[in-house]
Amino acid sequence: LLEVVNRALDDLAKIDPTLARLVEMRFFGGMTALEISESLGISERTVQREWTKARALLLTMIEARSRPVLAGVRDAIRFVN
């Protein structure tokens, strides 16, 4: 799972490096929206909007990467039954 998240974050960085940086600061760095806004020089509200966008993109990327794995698990479970 950690590998899938890391790949999704790398993909996000290719699309939007600022969003990836925000995820690193918020998720891995534990920074608040206010701390991130001060660090990046943007408003706290913009950080909140960008965080929402980043989460949605990451979830979509993770789901897309996981779909083949989940399908394989589902098929394996069907085979056992």
Tab-separated table of N, CA and C in Angstrom:
chain	number	residue	atom	x	y	z
A	1	LEU	N	0.822	-1.193	0.000
A	1	LEU	CA	0.000	0.000	0.000
A	1	LEU	C	0.865	1.256	0.000
A	2	LEU	N	1.914	1.224	0.807
A	2	LEU	CA	2.795	2.390	0.872
A	2	LEU	C	3.446	2.668	-0.477
A	3	GLU	N	3.769	1.600	-1.205
A	3	GLU	CA	4.352	1.766	-2.537
A	3	GLU	C	3.352	2.420	-3.495
A	4	VAL	N	2.096	2.029	-3.395
A	4	VAL	CA	1.053	2.604	-4.255
A	4	VAL	C	0.882	4.093	-3.943
A	5	VAL	N	0.865	4.431	-2.658
A	5	VAL	CA	0.735	5.839	-2.260
A	5	VAL	C	1.929	6.639	-2.755
A	6	ASN	N	3.122	6.086	-2.605
A	6	ASN	CA	4.332	6.780	-3.050
A	6	ASN	C	4.315	7.013	-4.559
A	7	ARG	N	3.899	6.026	-5.313
A	7	ARG	CA	3.814	6.195	-6.772
A	7	ARG	C	2.772	7.244	-7.147
A	8	ALA	N	1.647	7.217	-6.446
A	8	ALA	CA	0.599	8.210	-6.715
A	8	ALA	C	1.107	9.614	-6.415
A	9	LEU	N	1.864	9.756	-5.332
A	9	LEU	CA	2.423	11.065	-4.993
A	9	LEU	C	3.442	11.507	-6.048
A	10	ASP	N	4.235	10.579	-6.555
A	10	ASP	CA	5.173	10.900	-7.640
A	10	ASP	C	4.417	11.347	-8.889
A	11	ASP	N	3.329	10.657	-9.203
A	11	ASP	CA	2.507	11.038	-10.361
A	11	ASP	C	1.902	12.422	-10.159
A	12	LEU	N	1.435	12.686	-8.944
A	12	LEU	CA	0.870	13.999	-8.632
A	12	LEU	C	1.922	15.083	-8.810
A	13	ALA	N	3.150	14.810	-8.400
A	13	ALA	CA	4.238	15.790	-8.536
A	13	ALA	C	4.514	16.121	-10.000
A	14	LYS	N	4.324	15.156	-10.876
A	14	LYS	CA	4.510	15.410	-12.310
A	14	LYS	C	3.408	16.313	-12.862
A	15	ILE	N	2.203	16.142	-12.334
A	15	ILE	CA	1.056	16.937	-12.785
A	15	ILE	C	1.066	18.324	-12.152
A	16	ASP	N	1.291	18.347	-10.835
A	16	ASP	CA	1.236	19.610	-10.095
A	16	ASP	C	2.189	19.537	-8.896
A	17	PRO	N	3.426	19.985	-9.075
A	17	PRO	CA	4.417	19.905	-7.997
A	17	PRO	C	3.993	20.617	-6.715
A	18	THR	N	3.242	21.706	-6.841
A	18	THR	CA	2.809	22.432	-5.644
A	18	THR	C	1.827	21.596	-4.830
A	19	LEU	N	0.918	20.901	-5.499
A	19	LEU	CA	-0.009	20.030	-4.787
A	19	LEU	C	0.741	18.909	-4.070
A	20	ALA	N	1.723	18.337	-4.746
A	20	ALA	CA	2.508	17.268	-4.121
A	20	ALA	C	3.248	17.792	-2.895
A	21	ARG	N	3.794	18.976	-2.995
A	21	ARG	CA	4.491	19.589	-1.854
A	21	ARG	C	3.524	19.818	-0.700
A	22	LEU	N	2.332	20.274	-1.024
A	22	LEU	CA	1.310	20.497	-0.003
A	22	LEU	C	0.968	19.185	0.711
A	23	VAL	N	0.827	18.100	-0.037
A	23	VAL	CA	0.545	16.789	0.565
A	23	VAL	C	1.681	16.390	1.492
A	24	GLU	N	2.909	16.567	1.043
A	24	GLU	CA	4.060	16.228	1.884
A	24	GLU	C	4.044	17.038	3.180
A	25	MET	N	3.758	18.324	3.061
A	25	MET	CA	3.762	19.191	4.239
A	25	MET	C	2.636	18.827	5.202
A	26	ARG	N	1.466	18.554	4.658
A	26	ARG	CA	0.290	18.295	5.488
A	26	ARG	C	0.289	16.872	6.032
A	27	PHE	N	0.455	15.911	5.142
A	27	PHE	CA	0.319	14.512	5.525
A	27	PHE	C	1.553	13.984	6.232
A	28	PHE	N	2.708	14.206	5.628
A	28	PHE	CA	3.944	13.665	6.203
A	28	PHE	C	4.583	14.608	7.218
A	29	GLY	N	4.426	15.910	7.002
A	29	GLY	CA	5.036	16.888	7.899
A	29	GLY	C	4.151	17.293	9.059
A	30	GLY	N	2.854	16.966	8.960
A	30	GLY	CA	1.928	17.288	10.031
A	30	GLY	C	1.670	18.775	10.206
A	31	MET	N	1.933	19.559	9.152
A	31	MET	CA	1.740	21.000	9.238
A	31	MET	C	0.255	21.350	9.126
A	32	THR	N	-0.123	22.429	9.782
A	32	THR	CA	-1.493	22.925	9.692
A	32	THR	C	-1.659	23.721	8.403
A	33	ALA	N	-2.916	24.005	8.071
A	33	ALA	CA	-3.193	24.823	6.889
A	33	ALA	C	-2.551	26.202	7.029
A	34	LEU	N	-2.591	26.752	8.226
A	34	LEU	CA	-1.983	28.062	8.465
A	34	LEU	C	-0.469	28.009	8.253
A	35	GLU	N	0.181	26.985	8.775
A	35	GLU	CA	1.634	26.849	8.605
A	35	GLU	C	2.005	26.689	7.137
A	36	ILE	N	1.218	25.911	6.419
A	36	ILE	CA	1.482	25.712	4.995
A	36	ILE	C	1.268	27.007	4.233
A	37	SER	N	0.207	27.732	4.565
A	37	SER	CA	-0.064	28.988	3.861
A	37	SER	C	1.077	29.974	4.055
A	38	GLU	N	1.600	30.042	5.257
A	38	GLU	CA	2.729	30.934	5.520
A	38	GLU	C	3.984	30.477	4.783
A	39	SER	N	4.196	29.170	4.733
A	39	SER	CA	5.380	28.626	4.061
A	39	SER	C	5.324	28.828	2.546
A	40	LEU	N	4.142	28.642	1.964
A	40	LEU	CA	4.000	28.743	0.502
A	40	LEU	C	3.614	30.144	0.033
A	41	GLY	N	3.242	31.007	0.975
A	41	GLY	CA	2.860	32.369	0.611
A	41	GLY	C	1.510	32.457	-0.070
A	42	ILE	N	0.595	31.588	0.350
A	42	ILE	CA	-0.764	31.602	-0.190
A	42	ILE	C	-1.735	31.680	0.990
A	43	SER	N	-3.009	31.951	0.702
A	43	SER	CA	-3.982	32.076	1.786
A	43	SER	C	-4.304	30.705	2.389
A	44	GLU	N	-4.777	30.749	3.611
A	44	GLU	CA	-5.170	29.519	4.285
A	44	GLU	C	-6.336	28.850	3.552
A	45	ARG	N	-7.245	29.638	3.046
A	45	ARG	CA	-8.386	29.099	2.285
A	45	ARG	C	-7.908	28.398	1.011
A	46	THR	N	-6.901	28.973	0.357
A	46	THR	CA	-6.343	28.324	-0.835
A	46	THR	C	-5.713	26.994	-0.460
A	47	VAL	N	-5.025	26.941	0.662
A	47	VAL	CA	-4.445	25.673	1.132
A	47	VAL	C	-5.560	24.648	1.318
A	48	GLN	N	-6.658	25.048	1.925
A	48	GLN	CA	-7.770	24.123	2.151
A	48	GLN	C	-8.353	23.614	0.835
A	49	ARG	N	-8.530	24.523	-0.123
A	49	ARG	CA	-9.052	24.116	-1.445
A	49	ARG	C	-8.074	23.182	-2.148
A	50	GLU	N	-6.796	23.535	-2.118
A	50	GLU	CA	-5.778	22.717	-2.779
A	50	GLU	C	-5.641	21.353	-2.094
A	51	TRP	N	-5.783	21.310	-0.774
A	51	TRP	CA	-5.727	20.043	-0.039
A	51	TRP	C	-6.877	19.141	-0.482
A	52	THR	N	-8.067	19.711	-0.632
A	52	THR	CA	-9.223	18.947	-1.101
A	52	THR	C	-8.964	18.399	-2.495
A	53	LYS	N	-8.419	19.233	-3.363
A	53	LYS	CA	-8.107	18.807	-4.727
A	53	LYS	C	-7.031	17.723	-4.737
A	54	ALA	N	-5.992	17.898	-3.945
A	54	ALA	CA	-4.893	16.929	-3.880
A	54	ALA	C	-5.395	15.577	-3.379
A	55	ARG	N	-6.226	15.597	-2.349
A	55	ARG	CA	-6.772	14.343	-1.814
A	55	ARG	C	-7.591	13.625	-2.873
A	56	ALA	N	-8.417	14.365	-3.589
A	56	ALA	CA	-9.250	13.752	-4.625
A	56	ALA	C	-8.393	13.138	-5.731
A	57	LEU	N	-7.383	13.870	-6.165
A	57	LEU	CA	-6.496	13.352	-7.210
A	57	LEU	C	-5.739	12.123	-6.735
A	58	LEU	N	-5.207	12.182	-5.514
A	58	LEU	CA	-4.466	11.036	-4.982
A	58	LEU	C	-5.361	9.812	-4.843
A	59	LEU	N	-6.564	10.008	-4.337
A	59	LEU	CA	-7.481	8.870	-4.204
A	59	LEU	C	-7.808	8.260	-5.563
A	60	THR	N	-8.000	9.105	-6.566
A	60	THR	CA	-8.269	8.613	-7.916
A	60	THR	C	-7.071	7.830	-8.450
A	61	MET	N	-5.870	8.362	-8.244
A	61	MET	CA	-4.653	7.687	-8.714
A	61	MET	C	-4.428	6.366	-7.980
A	62	ILE	N	-4.648	6.372	-6.679
A	62	ILE	CA	-4.466	5.148	-5.894
A	62	ILE	C	-5.481	4.094	-6.319
A	63	GLU	N	-6.716	4.522	-6.504
A	63	GLU	CA	-7.747	3.587	-6.947
A	63	GLU	C	-7.392	2.998	-8.309
A	64	ALA	N	-6.917	3.827	-9.223
A	64	ALA	CA	-6.556	3.348	-10.562
A	64	ALA	C	-5.408	2.347	-10.494
A	65	ARG	N	-4.443	2.608	-9.628
A	65	ARG	CA	-3.309	1.687	-9.489
A	65	ARG	C	-3.714	0.401	-8.778
A	66	SER	N	-4.667	0.478	-7.884
A	66	SER	CA	-5.062	-0.675	-7.081
A	66	SER	C	-6.076	-1.559	-7.779
A	67	ARG	N	-6.772	-1.012	-8.754
A	67	ARG	CA	-7.852	-1.752	-9.413
A	67	ARG	C	-7.397	-3.122	-9.921
A	68	PRO	N	-6.259	-3.244	-10.625
A	68	PRO	CA	-5.840	-4.580	-11.086
A	68	PRO	C	-5.555	-5.528	-9.922
A	69	VAL	N	-4.967	-5.012	-8.856
A	69	VAL	CA	-4.670	-5.851	-7.690
A	69	VAL	C	-5.968	-6.318	-7.056
A	70	LEU	N	-6.908	-5.389	-6.879
A	70	LEU	CA	-8.189	-5.739	-6.271
A	70	LEU	C	-8.960	-6.727	-7.137
A	71	ALA	N	-8.881	-6.563	-8.440
A	71	ALA	CA	-9.559	-7.494	-9.347
A	71	ALA	C	-8.955	-8.888	-9.206
A	72	GLY	N	-7.639	-8.959	-9.064
A	72	GLY	CA	-6.976	-10.247	-8.875
A	72	GLY	C	-7.383	-10.908	-7.576
A	73	VAL	N	-7.494	-10.137	-6.525
A	73	VAL	CA	-7.941	-10.667	-5.237
A	73	VAL	C	-9.370	-11.158	-5.349
A	74	ARG	N	-10.216	-10.342	-5.978
A	74	ARG	CA	-11.620	-10.722	-6.152
A	74	ARG	C	-11.725	-12.030	-6.952
A	75	ASP	N	-10.934	-12.153	-8.030
A	75	ASP	CA	-10.956	-13.361	-8.836
A	75	ASP	C	-10.461	-14.563	-8.045
A	76	ALA	N	-9.452	-14.357	-7.221
A	76	ALA	CA	-8.915	-15.450	-6.401
A	76	ALA	C	-9.961	-15.918	-5.394
A	77	ILE	N	-10.688	-14.978	-4.818
A	77	ILE	CA	-11.728	-15.351	-3.845
A	77	ILE	C	-12.845	-16.128	-4.539
A	78	ARG	N	-13.212	-15.691	-5.749
A	78	ARG	CA	-14.243	-16.425	-6.505
A	78	ARG	C	-13.793	-17.844	-6.816
A	79	PHE	N	-12.504	-17.987	-7.133
A	79	PHE	CA	-11.960	-19.288	-7.493
A	79	PHE	C	-12.026	-20.237	-6.300
A	80	VAL	N	-11.741	-19.711	-5.104
A	80	VAL	CA	-11.766	-20.550	-3.890
A	80	VAL	C	-13.182	-20.991	-3.587
A	81	ASN	N	-14.158	-20.122	-3.818
A	81	ASN	CA	-15.556	-20.497	-3.538
A	81	ASN	C	-16.012	-21.402	-4.614
